[in-house]
PDB file of C-alpha atoms in Angstrom:
ATOM      1  CA  UNK A  43       0.316   0.172   0.120  1.00  0.00           C
ATOM      2  CA  UNK A  44       2.815   2.300   0.714  1.00  0.00           C
ATOM      3  CA  UNK A  45       5.118   1.435  -2.229  1.00  0.00           C
ATOM      4  CA  UNK A  46       1.660   1.824  -4.438  1.00  0.00           C
ATOM      5  CA  UNK A  47       1.255   5.381  -2.671  1.00  0.00           C
ATOM      6  CA  UNK A  48       4.626   6.363  -3.212  1.00  0.00           C
ATOM      7  CA  UNK A  49       4.559   5.538  -7.153  1.00  0.00           C
ATOM      8  CA  UNK A  50       1.488   7.253  -7.413  1.00  0.00           C
ATOM      9  CA  UNK A  51       3.143  10.482  -5.770  1.00  0.00           C
ATOM     10  CA  UNK A  52       5.795  10.031  -8.254  1.00  0.00           C
ATOM     11  CA  UNK A  53       3.566   9.778 -11.308  1.00  0.00           C
ATOM     12  CA  UNK A  54       1.639  12.990 -10.247  1.00  0.00           C
ATOM     13  CA  UNK A  55       4.770  15.016  -9.696  1.00  0.00           C
ATOM     14  CA  UNK A  56       6.081  13.895 -12.964  1.00  0.00           C
ATOM     15  CA  UNK A  57       2.509  14.915 -14.781  1.00  0.00           C
ATOM     16  CA  UNK A  58       2.612  18.202 -12.736  1.00  0.00           C
ATOM     17  CA  UNK A  59       6.190  19.149 -14.209  1.00  0.00           C
ATOM     18  CA  UNK A  60       5.513  18.270 -17.964  1.00  0.00           C
ATOM     19  CA  UNK A  61       2.270  20.778 -17.173  1.00  0.00           C
ATOM     20  CA  UNK A  62       4.824  23.424 -15.949  1.00  0.00           C
ATOM     21  CA  UNK A  63       7.280  22.726 -18.849  1.00  0.00           C
ATOM     22  CA  UNK A  64       4.919  22.378 -21.974  1.00  0.00           C
ATOM     23  CA  UNK A  65       1.302  23.170 -20.700  1.00  0.00           C
ATOM     24  CA  UNK A  66       0.378  25.979 -22.985  1.00  0.00           C
ATOM     25  CA  UNK A  67      -1.673  27.537 -20.182  1.00  0.00           C
ATOM     26  CA  UNK A  68       1.109  26.770 -17.530  1.00  0.00           C
ATOM     27  CA  UNK A  69       2.528  29.996 -15.825  1.00  0.00           C
ATOM     28  CA  UNK A  70       4.410  27.936 -13.085  1.00  0.00           C
ATOM     29  CA  UNK A  71       7.762  28.625 -14.483  1.00  0.00           C
ATOM     30  CA  UNK A  72       6.907  31.864 -16.476  1.00  0.00           C
ATOM     31  CA  UNK A  73       4.108  34.086 -17.535  1.00  0.00           C
ATOM     32  CA  UNK A  74       2.997  33.563 -20.533  1.00  0.00           C
ATOM     33  CA  UNK A  75      -0.507  33.767 -23.027  1.00  0.00           C
ATOM     34  CA  UNK A  76      -1.935  31.321 -25.262  1.00  0.00           C
ATOM     35  CA  UNK A  77      -5.026  32.941 -26.377  1.00  0.00           C
ATOM     36  CA  UNK A  78      -6.637  36.579 -26.665  1.00  0.00           C
ATOM     37  CA  UNK A  79      -9.617  37.947 -26.008  1.00  0.00           C
ATOM     38  CA  UNK A  80     -12.545  36.317 -27.250  1.00  0.00           C
ATOM     39  CA  UNK A  81     -14.858  39.241 -27.831  1.00  0.00           C
ATOM     40  CA  UNK A  82     -13.733  40.244 -31.375  1.00  0.00           C
ATOM     41  CA  UNK A  83     -13.331  38.378 -34.420  1.00  0.00           C
ATOM     42  CA  UNK A  84      -9.022  38.596 -34.262  1.00  0.00           C
ATOM     43  CA  UNK A  85      -6.558  35.948 -34.654  1.00  0.00           C
ATOM     44  CA  UNK A  86      -3.043  36.112 -34.283  1.00  0.00           C
ATOM     45  CA  UNK A  87      -0.685  34.341 -36.973  1.00  0.00           C
ATOM     46  CA  UNK A  88       2.836  33.503 -35.487  1.00  0.00           C
ATOM     47  CA  UNK A  89       5.780  32.524 -37.304  1.00  0.00           C
ATOM     48  CA  UNK A  90       8.742  30.527 -35.505  1.00  0.00           C
ATOM     49  CA  UNK A  91      12.392  29.976 -36.531  1.00  0.00           C
ATOM     50  CA  UNK A  92      12.900  32.964 -39.006  1.00  0.00           C
ATOM     51  CA  UNK A  93      13.904  34.905 -40.471  1.00  0.00           C
ATOM     52  CA  UNK A  94      14.851  32.748 -43.703  1.00  0.00           C
ATOM     53  CA  UNK A  95      15.410  33.393 -47.394  1.00  0.00           C
ATOM     54  CA  UNK A  96      11.805  32.628 -47.919  1.00  0.00           C
ATOM     55  CA  UNK A  97      10.455  34.850 -45.519  1.00  0.00           C
ATOM     56  CA  UNK A  98       9.889  37.738 -48.248  1.00  0.00           C
ATOM     57  CA  UNK A  99       7.560  35.243 -50.305  1.00  0.00           C
ATOM     58  CA  UNK A 100       5.524  35.266 -46.812  1.00  0.00           C
ATOM     59  CA  UNK A 101       5.530  39.243 -46.218  1.00  0.00           C
ATOM     60  CA  UNK A 102       4.043  39.665 -49.773  1.00  0.00           C
ATOM     61  CA  UNK A 103       1.182  37.015 -49.030  1.00  0.00           C
ATOM     62  CA  UNK A 104       0.199  38.818 -46.086  1.00  0.00           C
ATOM     63  CA  UNK A 105       0.334  42.359 -47.719  1.00  0.00           C
ATOM     64  CA  UNK A 106      -2.006  41.285 -50.089  1.00  0.00           C
ATOM     65  CA  UNK A 107      -4.487  39.924 -47.751  1.00  0.00           C
ATOM     66  CA  UNK A 108      -3.620  43.176 -45.245  1.00  0.00           C
ATOM     67  CA  UNK A 109      -2.761  40.797 -42.535  1.00  0.00           C
ATOM     68  CA  UNK A 110      -0.170  41.538 -39.482  1.00  0.00           C
ATOM     69  CA  UNK A 111       1.581  38.980 -37.668  1.00  0.00           C
ATOM     70  CA  UNK A 112       4.184  38.359 -35.186  1.00  0.00           C
ATOM     71  CA  UNK A 113       7.593  36.732 -35.920  1.00  0.00           C
ATOM     72  CA  UNK A 114       9.506  34.825 -33.067  1.00  0.00           C
ATOM     73  CA  UNK A 115      13.031  34.762 -34.514  1.00  0.00           C
ATOM     74  CA  UNK A 116      16.030  33.412 -33.702  1.00  0.00           C
ATOM     75  CA  UNK A 117      19.146  35.373 -32.942  1.00  0.00           C
ATOM     76  CA  UNK A 118      21.743  33.703 -35.192  1.00  0.00           C
ATOM     77  CA  UNK A 119      19.121  34.163 -38.352  1.00  0.00           C
ATOM     78  CA  UNK A 120      18.553  37.780 -37.535  1.00  0.00           C
ATOM     79  CA  UNK A 121      22.419  38.303 -37.593  1.00  0.00           C
ATOM     80  CA  UNK A 122      22.457  36.315 -41.042  1.00  0.00           C
ATOM     81  CA  UNK A 123      19.331  38.018 -42.589  1.00  0.00           C
ATOM     82  CA  UNK A 124      18.973  40.743 -40.334  1.00  0.00           C
ATOM     83  CA  UNK A 125      17.456  43.325 -43.455  1.00  0.00           C
ATOM     84  CA  UNK A 126      14.486  40.605 -44.022  1.00  0.00           C
ATOM     85  CA  UNK A 127      13.594  41.350 -39.940  1.00  0.00           C
ATOM     86  CA  UNK A 128      14.088  44.926 -40.834  1.00  0.00           C
ATOM     87  CA  UNK A 129      11.608  44.692 -43.768  1.00  0.00           C
ATOM     88  CA  UNK A 130       9.343  42.701 -41.720  1.00  0.00           C
ATOM     89  CA  UNK A 131       8.985  45.464 -39.116  1.00  0.00           C
ATOM     90  CA  UNK A 132       8.522  48.449 -42.289  1.00  0.00           C
ATOM     91  CA  UNK A 133       5.589  46.149 -43.257  1.00  0.00           C
ATOM     92  CA  UNK A 134       4.242  46.554 -40.041  1.00  0.00           C
ATOM     93  CA  UNK A 135       4.981  43.608 -38.483  1.00  0.00           C
ATOM     94  CA  UNK A 136       5.936  42.567 -34.759  1.00  0.00           C
ATOM     95  CA  UNK A 137       9.303  40.829 -33.815  1.00  0.00           C
ATOM     96  CA  UNK A 138       9.459  38.262 -30.961  1.00  0.00           C
ATOM     97  CA  UNK A 139      12.424  36.729 -29.200  1.00  0.00           C
ATOM     98  CA  UNK A 140      12.968  32.742 -30.076  1.00  0.00           C
ATOM     99  CA  UNK A 141      16.365  32.545 -28.468  1.00  0.00           C
ATOM    100  CA  UNK A 142      19.475  33.244 -30.068  1.00  0.00           C
ATOM    101  CA  UNK A 143      20.298  29.623 -31.045  1.00  0.00           C
ATOM    102  CA  UNK A 144      17.108  27.570 -30.539  1.00  0.00           C
ATOM    103  CA  UNK A 145      18.397  25.258 -27.912  1.00  0.00           C
ATOM    104  CA  UNK A 146      15.930  23.788 -25.692  1.00  0.00           C
ATOM    105  CA  UNK A 147      15.730  25.286 -22.362  1.00  0.00           C
ATOM    106  CA  UNK A 148      15.043  22.550 -20.050  1.00  0.00           C
ATOM    107  CA  UNK A 149      17.547  20.936 -18.028  1.00  0.00           C
ATOM    108  CA  UNK A 150      19.774  24.276 -18.916  1.00  0.00           C
ATOM    109  CA  UNK A 151      21.201  26.479 -16.114  1.00  0.00           C
ATOM    110  CA  UNK A 152      20.088  30.011 -15.243  1.00  0.00           C
ATOM    111  CA  UNK A 153      22.788  31.782 -17.208  1.00  0.00           C
ATOM    112  CA  UNK A 154      22.482  29.623 -20.308  1.00  0.00           C
ATOM    113  CA  UNK A 155      19.095  31.054 -20.466  1.00  0.00           C
ATOM    114  CA  UNK A 156      19.767  34.653 -19.630  1.00  0.00           C
ATOM    115  CA  UNK A 157      22.348  34.415 -22.125  1.00  0.00           C
ATOM    116  CA  UNK A 158      19.756  32.945 -25.205  1.00  0.00           C
ATOM    117  CA  UNK A 159      17.433  35.766 -24.493  1.00  0.00           C
ATOM    118  CA  UNK A 160      20.140  38.449 -24.044  1.00  0.00           C
ATOM    119  CA  UNK A 161      22.042  37.573 -27.354  1.00  0.00           C
ATOM    120  CA  UNK A 162      18.613  37.525 -29.029  1.00  0.00           C
ATOM    121  CA  UNK A 163      17.425  40.724 -27.645  1.00  0.00           C
ATOM    122  CA  UNK A 164      20.614  42.397 -28.792  1.00  0.00           C
ATOM    123  CA  UNK A 165      20.662  40.906 -32.575  1.00  0.00           C
ATOM    124  CA  UNK A 166      16.940  42.021 -32.949  1.00  0.00           C
ATOM    125  CA  UNK A 167      17.326  45.586 -31.659  1.00  0.00           C
ATOM    126  CA  UNK A 168      20.451  45.950 -34.020  1.00  0.00           C
ATOM    127  CA  UNK A 169      18.270  45.060 -36.992  1.00  0.00           C
ATOM    128  CA  UNK A 170      15.229  46.177 -36.319  1.00  0.00           C
ATOM    129  CA  UNK A 171      16.089  49.420 -34.241  1.00  0.00           C
ATOM    130  CA  UNK A 172      13.796  48.176 -31.184  1.00  0.00           C
ATOM    131  CA  UNK A 173      13.950  45.392 -28.451  1.00  0.00           C
ATOM    132  CA  UNK A 174      11.138  42.696 -28.697  1.00  0.00           C
ATOM    133  CA  UNK A 175       8.353  42.543 -25.880  1.00  0.00           C
ATOM    134  CA  UNK A 176       7.728  39.176 -26.691  1.00  0.00           C
ATOM    135  CA  UNK A 177       9.046  35.306 -26.121  1.00  0.00           C
ATOM    136  CA  UNK A 178       8.305  32.350 -27.205  1.00  0.00           C
ATOM    137  CA  UNK A 179      10.557  29.500 -25.823  1.00  0.00           C
ATOM    138  CA  UNK A 180      12.189  26.763 -28.600  1.00  0.00           C
ATOM    139  CA  UNK A 181       9.566  23.957 -28.490  1.00  0.00           C
ATOM    140  CA  UNK A 182       7.226  25.661 -26.154  1.00  0.00           C
ATOM    141  CA  UNK A 183       9.744  24.450 -23.300  1.00  0.00           C
ATOM    142  CA  UNK A 184      10.316  26.402 -20.326  1.00  0.00           C
ATOM    143  CA  UNK A 185      12.646  25.919 -17.149  1.00  0.00           C
ATOM    144  CA  UNK A 186      13.827  27.202 -13.678  1.00  0.00           C
ATOM    145  CA  UNK A 187      15.059  30.667 -14.185  1.00  0.00           C
ATOM    146  CA  UNK A 188      13.114  31.706 -17.236  1.00  0.00           C
ATOM    147  CA  UNK A 189      10.620  33.663 -15.038  1.00  0.00           C
ATOM    148  CA  UNK A 190      13.720  35.779 -13.963  1.00  0.00           C
ATOM    149  CA  UNK A 191      15.025  36.345 -17.460  1.00  0.00           C
ATOM    150  CA  UNK A 192      12.028  37.474 -18.969  1.00  0.00           C
ATOM    151  CA  UNK A 193      11.207  39.996 -16.144  1.00  0.00           C
ATOM    152  CA  UNK A 194      14.897  41.284 -16.410  1.00  0.00           C
ATOM    153  CA  UNK A 195      14.116  41.670 -20.506  1.00  0.00           C
ATOM    154  CA  UNK A 196      10.399  42.919 -19.959  1.00  0.00           C
ATOM    155  CA  UNK A 197       9.447  40.236 -22.378  1.00  0.00           C
ATOM    156  CA  UNK A 198       5.790  38.439 -21.803  1.00  0.00           C
ATOM    157  CA  UNK A 199       5.734  34.721 -22.825  1.00  0.00           C
ATOM    158  CA  UNK A 200       3.768  33.332 -25.734  1.00  0.00           C
ATOM    159  CA  UNK A 201       2.657  30.001 -26.446  1.00  0.00           C
ATOM    160  CA  UNK A 202      -0.067  29.050 -28.966  1.00  0.00           C
ATOM    161  CA  UNK A 203      -4.153  28.151 -29.333  1.00  0.00           C
ATOM    162  CA  UNK A 204      -2.939  25.555 -31.921  1.00  0.00           C
ATOM    163  CA  UNK A 205       0.383  24.757 -33.857  1.00  0.00           C
ATOM    164  CA  UNK A 206       0.413  23.854 -37.272  1.00  0.00           C
ATOM    165  CA  UNK A 207       3.072  21.300 -37.458  1.00  0.00           C
ATOM    166  CA  UNK A 208       4.112  22.434 -40.552  1.00  0.00           C
ATOM    167  CA  UNK A 209       7.688  21.312 -40.363  1.00  0.00           C
ATOM    168  CA  UNK A 210       6.595  17.437 -40.958  1.00  0.00           C
ATOM    169  CA  UNK A 211       3.008  17.925 -42.732  1.00  0.00           C
ATOM    170  CA  UNK A 212       2.520  18.669 -46.295  1.00  0.00           C
ATOM    171  CA  UNK A 213       0.262  22.152 -47.160  1.00  0.00           C
ATOM    172  CA  UNK A 214      -3.313  20.109 -46.720  1.00  0.00           C
ATOM    173  CA  UNK A 215      -2.896  18.953 -43.482  1.00  0.00           C
ATOM    174  CA  UNK A 216      -1.461  22.183 -41.997  1.00  0.00           C
ATOM    175  CA  UNK A 217      -4.047  24.260 -43.800  1.00  0.00           C
ATOM    176  CA  UNK A 218      -7.067  21.993 -42.199  1.00  0.00           C
ATOM    177  CA  UNK A 219      -5.347  21.966 -38.898  1.00  0.00           C
ATOM    178  CA  UNK A 220      -5.328  25.932 -38.945  1.00  0.00           C
ATOM    179  CA  UNK A 221      -8.782  26.439 -40.461  1.00  0.00           C
ATOM    180  CA  UNK A 222     -10.389  24.017 -37.636  1.00  0.00           C
ATOM    181  CA  UNK A 223      -8.508  26.410 -34.912  1.00  0.00           C
ATOM    182  CA  UNK A 224      -9.880  29.497 -35.953  1.00  0.00           C
ATOM    183  CA  UNK A 225     -11.423  31.297 -33.182  1.00  0.00           C
ATOM    184  CA  UNK A 226     -11.789  34.606 -31.832  1.00  0.00           C
ATOM    185  CA  UNK A 227      -8.853  35.212 -29.843  1.00  0.00           C
ATOM    186  CA  UNK A 228      -6.729  32.343 -31.352  1.00  0.00           C
ATOM    187  CA  UNK A 229      -2.744  32.507 -31.700  1.00  0.00           C
ATOM    188  CA  UNK A 230      -1.807  30.288 -34.210  1.00  0.00           C
ATOM    189  CA  UNK A 231       1.848  29.253 -34.338  1.00  0.00           C
ATOM    190  CA  UNK A 232       3.522  28.255 -37.769  1.00  0.00           C
ATOM    191  CA  UNK A 233       7.038  28.520 -38.651  1.00  0.00           C
ATOM    192  CA  UNK A 234       8.862  30.217 -41.345  1.00  0.00           C
ATOM    193  CA  UNK A 235      12.047  28.490 -40.894  1.00  0.00           C
ATOM    194  CA  UNK A 236      13.160  25.325 -39.714  1.00  0.00           C
ATOM    195  CA  UNK A 237      15.076  25.433 -36.566  1.00  0.00           C
ATOM    196  CA  UNK A 238      18.793  26.522 -37.681  1.00  0.00           C
ATOM    197  CA  UNK A 239      18.463  25.157 -41.338  1.00  0.00           C
ATOM    198  CA  UNK A 240      20.045  27.624 -43.668  1.00  0.00           C
ATOM    199  CA  UNK A 241      17.629  28.136 -46.630  1.00  0.00           C
ATOM    200  CA  UNK A 242      14.733  25.894 -45.269  1.00  0.00           C
ATOM    201  CA  UNK A 243      12.119  24.368 -47.543  1.00  0.00           C
ATOM    202  CA  UNK A 244       8.738  26.040 -46.554  1.00  0.00           C
ATOM    203  CA  UNK A 245       6.652  25.905 -49.693  1.00  0.00           C
ATOM    204  CA  UNK A 246       4.137  23.910 -47.530  1.00  0.00           C
ATOM    205  CA  UNK A 247       3.717  26.499 -44.901  1.00  0.00           C
ATOM    206  CA  UNK A 248       3.473  29.189 -47.765  1.00  0.00           C
ATOM    207  CA  UNK A 249       0.948  27.156 -49.673  1.00  0.00           C
ATOM    208  CA  UNK A 250      -1.153  26.504 -46.444  1.00  0.00           C
ATOM    209  CA  UNK A 251      -1.173  30.191 -45.623  1.00  0.00           C
ATOM    210  CA  UNK A 252      -2.078  31.129 -48.997  1.00  0.00           C
ATOM    211  CA  UNK A 253      -5.124  29.251 -48.913  1.00  0.00           C
ATOM    212  CA  UNK A 254      -6.041  30.068 -45.058  1.00  0.00           C
ATOM    213  CA  UNK A 255      -5.362  33.999 -45.603  1.00  0.00           C
ATOM    214  CA  UNK A 256      -8.617  34.500 -47.921  1.00  0.00           C
ATOM    215  CA  UNK A 257     -10.737  32.455 -45.853  1.00  0.00           C
ATOM    216  CA  UNK A 258     -10.303  33.996 -42.578  1.00  0.00           C
ATOM    217  CA  UNK A 259     -10.490  37.222 -44.153  1.00  0.00           C
ATOM    218  CA  UNK A 260     -13.859  36.106 -45.934  1.00  0.00           C
ATOM    219  CA  UNK A 261     -15.149  34.780 -42.394  1.00  0.00           C
ATOM    220  CA  UNK A 262     -14.544  38.382 -40.841  1.00  0.00           C
ATOM    221  CA  UNK A 263     -11.325  38.040 -39.419  1.00  0.00           C
ATOM    222  CA  UNK A 264      -8.893  40.701 -38.646  1.00  0.00           C
ATOM    223  CA  UNK A 265      -5.380  39.097 -38.687  1.00  0.00           C
ATOM    224  CA  UNK A 266      -3.484  40.982 -36.093  1.00  0.00           C
ATOM    225  CA  UNK A 267       0.163  40.940 -34.279  1.00  0.00           C
ATOM    226  CA  UNK A 268      -0.092  39.393 -30.655  1.00  0.00           C
ATOM    227  CA  UNK A 269       0.111  42.827 -29.217  1.00  0.00           C
ATOM    228  CA  UNK A 270      -2.694  43.908 -30.718  1.00  0.00           C
ATOM    229  CA  UNK A 271      -4.652  40.988 -30.023  1.00  0.00           C
ATOM    230  CA  UNK A 272      -3.813  41.432 -26.292  1.00  0.00           C
ATOM    231  CA  UNK A 273      -4.165  45.108 -26.178  1.00  0.00           C
ATOM    232  CA  UNK A 274      -5.580  46.723 -28.877  1.00  0.00           C
ATOM    233  CA  UNK A 275      -5.226  50.382 -27.966  1.00  0.00           C
ATOM    234  CA  UNK A 276      -1.641  49.890 -27.263  1.00  0.00           C
ATOM    235  CA  UNK A 277      -0.625  47.855 -30.470  1.00  0.00           C
ATOM    236  CA  UNK A 278       3.449  47.657 -31.256  1.00  0.00           C
ATOM    237  CA  UNK A 279       3.332  50.300 -34.403  1.00  0.00           C
TER     238      UNK A 279
END
């Protein structure tokens, strides 16, 4: 009986830790949001792992639909393709911090987490002229020390309502998943890069977005940045 109770306690602790690390609504290790208010027909499209050589094509698609979105960018890519980061800002999009090297943060020391965030903040500021206010952890995994790092850098964590799995599925599957997740206040996660891969193939992502944008517009949704979704009166300019 005692042994069984011990096993149950260990299982409960493991389940709680898994939720704290990866749960979209968890704020145990750091504050974060996973959706916005449901009172208006607004959706925030977000793109992780860029900038990449194909981000420009995505920017053109977003322009055509009158959409503004949030790009969570990797510092090493920003150092390589800073002109794309700057162009995204010029077109009215928002840039978020996705760490410097996209290394998982879980099981990492606090100084590693601080350095990953600080280096990315610096790279984006050099390219875009301002420091991000939003942060998304690689793979959505948080760890001890992230709360303090976010506070030092003035960052709010952002998870997602739904993720497209566009790094492994074809355009039709990604499109269906994102379309079915479209609800007022949703934060949808896609990718304009593939971790640290140079010149990544994101054709399925682009095709899924090409199909999705007119459908969301036709349903009356405004496609906005995360900041505008959360706080419309003080959206990032």
